[in-house]
């Protein structure tokens, strides 16, 4: 045991915070000469690694949180747990000695941290176990772990106290571990195709790069108002102007918009840009990337999505915006020259769109609302949506075959927009005119319209090659692949409204 000669006393005013039996056990450990919060413990194997050791492996040193204790006289079975796995160990009185064995039961609770050293063996029931030759106390839990931590009634509590959720919920541990693996696979895929990872500003002078409402704050040192970026697009394209051929960023982005099961205000996006590509090149690249992700994370391309088994290696349907809405709503958006005529058609079809001021929207944003209402929820298998209206895509290149649409696609899976991509607009005159149109819409009350960005336009005037770029929400992709009911289930610590007294 590691003696603690000067333990911190517990002030009387704090005693009410904790169950009395936990305090009593803490005192028992201290009276037994145990340091209840020691400095370190040398681990030889993780719990997952130790579970694979051959019988007879000696000097095995493992550590974790105690998840179960079962005493059978002079023999005790316990389980240690961490985020990667769980493993059994046993304590025998005749091996540990009567005093150490008794001290364990006088002082140790479920939820405490323990280190164990011993020999690996397999029980008669086939469970890999460490026979403890000694144990080291590593941390006292002063509160009880929750017995039940599942179900919708506890959803907010699980998000607020994600650490308890990770202890109690195997599905949360799965999501937490899959997310970094997902990012790792994507990084390796892109780097193998000569992409360079960069970082661009989070604080910006203009909330540009996407149609969204920004967060803003004040920069005291410079005495200017700044925005949290809604996308890294404008800076990444500046780098292409500077000579980068393939560039990407894993970017934390912020959009001050409504919460829903598929929307979160601060999220992780990967954006990538390639000189000399068009949007069809990126359709091929990103299909390969998604298939690579599935093979690496799930061992194959057949995944259950929306309760349906889908083989992602099958052909992905490509359909135009116009055809999709015509099919699902009976409205030909090409026959409606402006917002007013389109809104009239929507009303005539008795379609209700949720927005506080529909007449203030540009035609593009109105089309987007319509599509999200009548089409997007029906899409399960991967689908490339193409032919977006020009005024819905102020940064995308006009189609050579139809100047009213753009060379753009979105990848949709199970009613979720997973990837947005297009051939970039590199004509500085066309870009200025479109941003002027967006600025006019902002003056009319469309808060999601894009502001005029003179600095970016200056960059464009120095010349840009053909470019195609794409953005993919990591939170959204994780939600789709794991079938999560709410996008926040895949975020370790989603922002929550404070409770009273916090």
XYZ file of C-alpha atoms in Angstrom:
502
model
C 0.000 0.000 0.000
C 1.045 3.592 -0.676
C 0.830 5.420 2.632
C -0.553 8.957 2.748
C 0.787 10.556 5.894
C -1.165 13.806 5.578
C -4.616 13.264 3.994
C -6.806 16.296 3.375
C -9.546 16.401 6.037
C -13.153 16.671 4.891
C -14.722 19.968 6.089
C -17.944 19.460 7.997
C -19.786 21.808 5.611
C -19.154 19.385 2.727
C -20.235 16.200 4.487
C -23.872 16.543 3.357
C -22.889 16.344 -0.298
C -21.953 12.677 -0.171
C -23.537 9.409 0.998
C -22.365 8.766 4.562
C -21.294 5.192 3.821
C -18.891 6.475 1.150
C -17.307 8.859 3.642
C -17.053 6.028 6.156
C -15.255 3.848 3.634
C -12.911 6.708 2.748
C -12.052 6.987 6.455
C -11.513 3.213 6.669
C -9.027 3.348 3.807
C -7.148 6.228 5.376
C -7.070 4.503 8.762
C -5.648 1.462 6.959
C -2.779 3.582 5.659
C -4.065 3.847 2.102
C -3.362 6.896 -0.067
C -6.810 7.371 -1.601
C -5.628 9.628 -4.433
C -2.142 8.376 -5.368
C 0.164 9.820 -8.004
C 0.397 7.013 -10.559
C 0.176 3.318 -11.360
C 2.314 1.584 -13.981
C 0.010 -0.355 -16.333
C 1.395 -3.218 -18.434
C -1.741 -3.829 -20.523
C -5.030 -2.101 -21.258
C -8.101 -4.033 -20.172
C -8.825 -4.918 -23.800
C -5.258 -6.180 -24.288
C -5.253 -8.165 -21.051
C -8.435 -9.956 -22.092
C -6.440 -11.489 -24.966
C -3.467 -12.701 -22.906
C -2.694 -16.433 -22.727
C -3.339 -18.270 -19.487
C -0.362 -18.127 -17.172
C 0.840 -14.675 -18.244
C 2.474 -13.208 -15.144
C 3.043 -9.706 -13.778
C -0.054 -8.423 -15.544
C -0.803 -4.903 -14.321
C -4.219 -3.482 -15.231
C -6.288 -0.594 -13.927
C -9.769 0.820 -14.290
C -13.000 1.754 -12.586
C -14.661 -1.001 -10.541
C -17.930 -1.859 -12.283
C -18.999 -4.883 -10.202
C -18.127 -6.627 -6.923
C -19.333 -10.100 -5.919
C -18.062 -11.567 -2.630
C -18.188 -15.313 -2.005
C -16.690 -15.728 1.452
C -12.908 -15.676 1.061
C -13.119 -15.233 -2.720
C -14.263 -12.061 -4.514
C -14.967 -11.502 -8.217
C -14.786 -7.948 -9.578
C -14.822 -6.227 -12.930
C -12.677 -3.297 -14.038
C -13.931 -1.091 -16.859
C -12.664 1.689 -19.113
C -13.901 3.152 -22.391
C -12.257 0.360 -24.402
C -13.347 -2.698 -22.472
C -14.068 -4.619 -19.297
C -12.166 -7.393 -17.522
C -12.636 -9.604 -14.495
C -10.206 -10.010 -11.637
C -10.363 -12.114 -8.490
C -9.224 -11.519 -4.937
C -8.425 -14.434 -2.629
C -7.928 -14.019 1.086
C -5.208 -16.673 1.251
C -3.186 -14.852 -1.438
C -3.695 -11.254 -0.323
C -3.686 -11.918 3.414
C -6.627 -11.499 5.761
C -6.018 -7.811 6.519
C -5.683 -6.622 2.896
C -8.669 -8.725 1.864
C -10.771 -7.300 4.703
C -9.592 -3.739 3.979
C -10.779 -4.073 0.377
C -14.313 -4.812 1.569
C -14.211 -2.183 4.309
C -13.096 0.548 1.944
C -13.789 -0.183 -1.730
C -17.023 0.632 -3.592
C -18.316 0.211 -7.108
C -17.102 3.286 -8.994
C -13.701 3.452 -7.295
C -10.506 3.127 -9.317
C -8.190 0.192 -8.660
C -4.949 -1.173 -10.000
C -4.354 -4.942 -9.942
C -1.220 -7.014 -10.475
C -1.409 -10.760 -10.997
C -1.579 -13.734 -13.350
C -4.012 -14.250 -16.238
C -6.227 -17.325 -16.350
C -9.576 -18.395 -17.805
C -12.486 -19.327 -15.544
C -14.667 -22.400 -16.013
C -17.238 -20.155 -17.701
C -14.649 -19.050 -20.255
C -14.006 -15.535 -18.939
C -10.438 -14.184 -19.018
C -9.498 -13.099 -15.513
C -6.530 -11.751 -13.544
C -5.826 -13.513 -10.253
C -4.681 -10.594 -8.079
C -1.428 -11.010 -6.180
C -1.832 -7.415 -5.002
C -4.033 -4.397 -5.536
C -3.452 -0.633 -5.388
C -6.203 1.800 -4.561
C -6.252 4.560 -7.196
C -9.201 6.846 -6.524
C -12.285 7.105 -4.319
C -15.703 7.867 -5.850
C -17.672 9.926 -3.345
C -20.931 9.596 -5.276
C -22.839 6.518 -6.405
C -22.974 5.734 -10.091
C -26.507 5.847 -11.537
C -28.226 2.470 -11.745
C -30.225 3.448 -14.822
C -28.888 5.911 -17.355
C -30.874 5.079 -20.475
C -33.990 6.224 -22.282
C -35.418 9.507 -23.507
C -36.312 10.681 -20.007
C -32.605 10.825 -19.160
C -31.415 12.192 -22.517
C -30.559 15.710 -21.342
C -28.999 14.389 -18.156
C -26.774 12.075 -20.173
C -25.605 14.971 -22.343
C -24.937 17.195 -19.327
C -22.998 14.471 -17.515
C -21.474 12.666 -20.461
C -18.826 11.121 -18.212
C -21.564 9.127 -16.428
C -23.150 8.249 -19.757
C -19.825 6.829 -20.985
C -19.540 4.698 -17.845
C -23.059 3.318 -18.138
C -23.914 3.274 -21.840
C -22.115 1.000 -24.304
C -23.675 2.791 -27.292
C -22.269 6.117 -26.132
C -18.824 4.569 -25.770
C -19.152 3.162 -29.290
C -19.977 6.582 -30.749
C -17.216 8.296 -28.774
C -14.598 5.850 -30.047
C -15.883 5.699 -33.615
C -15.691 9.447 -34.151
C -11.870 9.797 -33.867
C -11.438 6.671 -35.998
C -13.697 8.231 -38.618
C -11.566 11.377 -38.709
C -8.389 9.311 -38.878
C -9.623 7.263 -41.854
C -10.679 10.408 -43.731
C -7.348 12.106 -43.065
C -5.412 9.086 -44.324
C -7.603 8.845 -47.411
C -7.117 12.499 -48.324
C -3.397 12.527 -47.586
C -2.960 9.467 -49.809
C -4.395 11.583 -52.634
C -1.978 14.473 -52.060
C -4.267 16.699 -49.984
C -2.519 19.036 -47.513
C -4.236 19.711 -44.181
C -4.287 23.356 -43.044
C -5.891 25.591 -40.431
C -7.751 28.818 -41.227
C -9.271 31.511 -38.957
C -12.245 30.857 -36.713
C -12.719 34.569 -35.969
C -13.551 36.397 -39.201
C -14.580 39.856 -40.405
C -17.290 38.472 -42.688
C -19.710 35.567 -42.007
C -19.208 34.147 -45.495
C -18.776 30.713 -47.056
C -22.362 29.485 -46.597
C -25.934 30.696 -46.276
C -26.417 30.785 -42.506
C -26.974 33.088 -39.522
C -23.662 33.735 -37.699
C -22.607 34.121 -34.097
C -20.762 37.360 -33.398
C -18.601 38.823 -30.665
C -16.262 41.751 -30.036
C -12.483 41.628 -30.330
C -11.284 43.922 -27.559
C -7.634 44.296 -28.600
C -8.548 45.361 -32.145
C -11.819 47.020 -31.057
C -13.792 45.412 -33.893
C -16.840 43.176 -34.141
C -16.016 39.714 -35.474
C -17.954 36.559 -36.361
C -17.410 32.922 -35.602
C -16.921 31.296 -38.972
C -19.834 29.489 -40.544
C -17.469 27.721 -42.994
C -13.745 27.820 -43.894
C -14.486 28.004 -47.633
C -13.336 31.513 -48.478
C -9.925 31.050 -46.855
C -9.331 27.624 -48.366
C -9.995 29.018 -51.840
C -7.540 31.827 -51.106
C -4.951 29.083 -50.583
C -5.714 27.641 -54.016
C -5.049 31.119 -55.407
C -1.769 30.973 -53.490
C -0.719 27.749 -55.240
C -2.177 24.831 -53.240
C -3.561 22.121 -55.527
C -5.392 19.889 -53.005
C -6.137 21.330 -49.553
C -8.482 20.420 -46.680
C -9.335 21.438 -43.133
C -11.034 19.735 -40.197
C -12.924 22.847 -39.119
C -15.038 23.701 -36.122
C -17.919 25.825 -37.468
C -20.731 27.815 -35.860
C -24.227 28.640 -37.129
C -26.677 30.530 -34.927
C -29.751 28.611 -36.028
C -32.443 26.379 -34.603
C -31.831 23.122 -32.757
C -33.298 19.932 -34.163
C -32.462 16.218 -34.107
C -30.265 16.775 -37.191
C -28.914 20.289 -36.490
C -26.375 21.535 -33.975
C -24.980 25.069 -33.752
C -21.303 24.255 -33.215
C -20.165 21.343 -35.317
C -17.181 19.785 -37.072
C -16.919 20.021 -40.824
C -14.269 18.782 -43.216
C -13.868 20.933 -46.305
C -11.595 20.128 -49.239
C -10.680 21.967 -52.439
C -8.950 20.762 -55.581
C -7.570 22.881 -58.393
C -8.427 21.663 -61.891
C -11.327 19.471 -60.618
C -15.003 19.888 -61.405
C -17.900 18.727 -59.266
C -18.161 15.399 -61.096
C -14.524 14.628 -60.163
C -15.500 15.165 -56.530
C -18.544 12.930 -56.862
C -16.153 10.100 -57.738
C -13.581 11.030 -55.072
C -16.094 11.322 -52.246
C -17.896 8.105 -53.169
C -14.524 6.355 -52.872
C -13.934 8.084 -49.524
C -17.298 7.014 -48.056
C -16.710 3.429 -49.183
C -13.248 3.502 -47.599
C -14.750 4.772 -44.337
C -17.318 1.961 -44.294
C -14.746 -0.755 -44.999
C -12.395 0.538 -42.288
C -15.016 1.161 -39.591
C -17.605 -1.535 -40.300
C -15.643 -4.151 -42.232
C -17.850 -3.855 -45.329
C -20.120 -1.635 -47.381
C -23.488 -3.026 -46.262
C -24.882 -0.851 -43.461
C -28.317 -0.622 -41.830
C -29.696 2.866 -42.511
C -33.161 3.914 -41.424
C -34.000 0.290 -40.698
C -32.968 -0.715 -44.234
C -29.904 -2.731 -45.229
C -28.102 -0.668 -47.877
C -25.104 -1.758 -49.914
C -23.239 1.494 -50.479
C -21.206 -0.139 -53.230
C -24.325 -0.230 -55.422
C -24.892 2.631 -57.848
C -25.848 5.959 -56.252
C -28.811 7.638 -57.927
C -28.292 11.137 -59.375
C -31.367 13.402 -59.677
C -31.844 17.118 -60.331
C -33.402 19.561 -57.889
C -36.120 20.376 -60.420
C -37.025 16.730 -61.084
C -37.045 15.812 -57.394
C -39.453 18.609 -56.392
C -41.615 17.999 -59.473
C -41.811 14.330 -58.495
C -42.602 14.942 -54.823
C -44.666 18.151 -54.910
C -45.913 18.545 -58.468
C -44.264 21.985 -58.686
C -41.941 22.951 -61.551
C -39.522 25.413 -59.950
C -38.178 26.356 -63.397
C -41.634 27.677 -64.316
C -41.637 30.061 -61.321
C -39.489 33.115 -62.140
C -39.432 34.597 -58.630
C -40.285 34.120 -54.952
C -43.851 35.416 -55.357
C -44.836 32.981 -58.111
C -43.213 30.047 -56.329
C -44.916 30.903 -53.037
C -48.231 31.050 -54.900
C -47.646 27.534 -56.275
C -46.689 26.200 -52.848
C -49.843 27.665 -51.311
C -52.018 26.220 -54.091
C -50.679 22.744 -53.247
C -51.571 23.255 -49.532
C -47.917 22.798 -48.538
C -47.056 24.472 -45.230
C -43.468 25.678 -44.765
C -42.178 26.665 -41.331
C -40.668 30.146 -41.500
C -41.552 33.405 -39.780
C -41.482 35.508 -42.974
C -41.638 33.503 -46.214
C -42.075 36.567 -48.505
C -38.719 37.946 -47.297
C -36.784 34.938 -48.559
C -35.021 34.828 -51.877
C -36.284 32.273 -54.361
C -33.312 30.010 -53.648
C -33.927 29.780 -49.915
C -37.643 29.246 -50.541
C -36.828 26.340 -52.871
C -34.549 24.928 -50.199
C -37.345 25.030 -47.604
C -39.710 23.344 -50.037
C -37.259 20.550 -50.841
C -36.583 19.937 -47.148
C -40.318 19.629 -46.536
C -41.447 17.422 -49.436
C -38.378 15.506 -50.627
C -35.530 15.154 -48.199
C -37.339 13.033 -45.562
C -38.101 10.362 -48.209
C -34.477 9.770 -49.226
C -32.887 6.686 -47.641
C -30.275 5.200 -50.022
C -27.346 7.438 -51.076
C -28.461 10.006 -53.638
C -26.599 12.778 -55.463
C -28.851 15.842 -55.728
C -27.721 18.104 -58.602
C -28.933 21.095 -60.625
C -29.301 23.559 -57.749
C -30.761 26.971 -58.655
C -28.156 29.710 -59.060
C -29.609 31.927 -56.329
C -29.374 29.030 -53.865
C -25.653 28.687 -54.636
C -23.971 32.110 -54.629
C -20.440 30.632 -54.669
C -21.004 27.878 -57.238
C -20.183 27.939 -60.952
C -23.056 28.373 -63.375
C -23.842 25.349 -65.504
C -22.711 25.735 -69.119
C -25.906 23.972 -70.239
C -28.322 25.951 -68.040
C -27.247 29.317 -66.592
C -30.144 29.201 -64.085
C -28.547 26.233 -62.297
C -25.108 25.486 -60.908
C -22.567 22.681 -61.127
C -23.281 21.445 -57.628
C -24.259 18.296 -55.787
C -25.336 17.241 -52.334
C -25.015 13.701 -51.029
C -28.126 12.660 -49.100
C -28.413 9.548 -46.951
C -31.434 8.693 -44.808
C -32.921 12.163 -45.099
C -29.679 13.879 -44.106
C -27.421 16.138 -46.150
C -24.010 14.589 -45.587
C -21.901 16.338 -48.252
C -22.305 19.622 -50.135
C -20.019 20.217 -53.121
C -19.720 22.198 -56.318
C -17.537 23.504 -59.062
C -16.439 26.834 -57.618
C -17.299 30.155 -59.151
C -13.916 31.624 -60.165
C -15.177 34.473 -62.386
C -14.688 37.603 -60.225
C -17.266 39.652 -62.150
C -19.998 37.016 -61.844
C -19.087 36.514 -58.180
C -19.369 40.225 -57.418
C -22.785 40.458 -59.067
C -24.093 37.458 -57.118
C -22.756 38.725 -53.806
C -24.382 42.093 -54.516
C -27.673 40.238 -54.974
C -27.103 38.452 -51.659
C -26.312 41.746 -49.933
C -29.599 43.167 -51.227
C -31.476 40.182 -49.801
C -29.834 40.797 -46.407
C -31.123 44.370 -46.481
C -34.608 42.976 -47.167
C -34.433 40.831 -44.033
C -32.984 37.522 -45.246
C -30.535 36.940 -42.367
C -29.080 33.846 -44.054
C -28.062 35.719 -47.219
C -24.322 36.177 -47.699
C -22.585 39.560 -47.170
C -20.378 41.252 -49.736
C -16.765 40.218 -49.059
C -14.436 42.701 -50.765
C -11.265 41.026 -49.513
C -12.273 37.711 -51.078
C -13.257 39.430 -54.319
C -9.824 41.082 -54.400
C -8.246 37.621 -54.110
C -10.375 36.367 -57.012
C -9.280 39.290 -59.193
C -5.689 38.010 -59.019
C -6.893 34.891 -60.822
C -8.158 31.444 -59.839
C -7.820 28.140 -61.693
C -10.800 25.797 -62.121
C -11.679 24.573 -58.594
C -14.128 22.135 -57.070
C -14.736 22.041 -53.344
C -16.802 20.077 -50.853
C -17.875 20.129 -47.221
C -18.928 17.205 -45.044
C -20.400 17.355 -41.542
C -18.709 14.801 -39.287
C -21.494 14.944 -36.684
C -24.118 14.343 -39.386
C -22.192 11.460 -40.991
C -21.698 9.800 -37.603
C -25.419 10.155 -36.878
C -26.320 8.497 -40.173
C -23.846 5.634 -39.892
C -24.773 4.786 -36.284
C -28.489 5.458 -36.635
C -28.495 7.998 -33.788
C -31.885 9.548 -33.027
C -30.320 12.916 -32.258
C -27.151 14.456 -33.700
C -26.049 15.455 -30.173
C -25.722 11.772 -29.256
C -22.492 11.770 -31.298
C -21.088 14.928 -29.666
C -19.280 14.397 -26.399
C -20.299 17.645 -24.702
C -23.104 19.442 -26.592
C -23.952 22.958 -25.400
C -26.907 22.947 -22.995
C -28.926 25.659 -21.317
C -27.615 26.027 -17.713
C -29.664 24.562 -14.911
C -30.826 26.857 -12.125
C -27.894 27.657 -9.864
C -25.188 26.812 -12.397
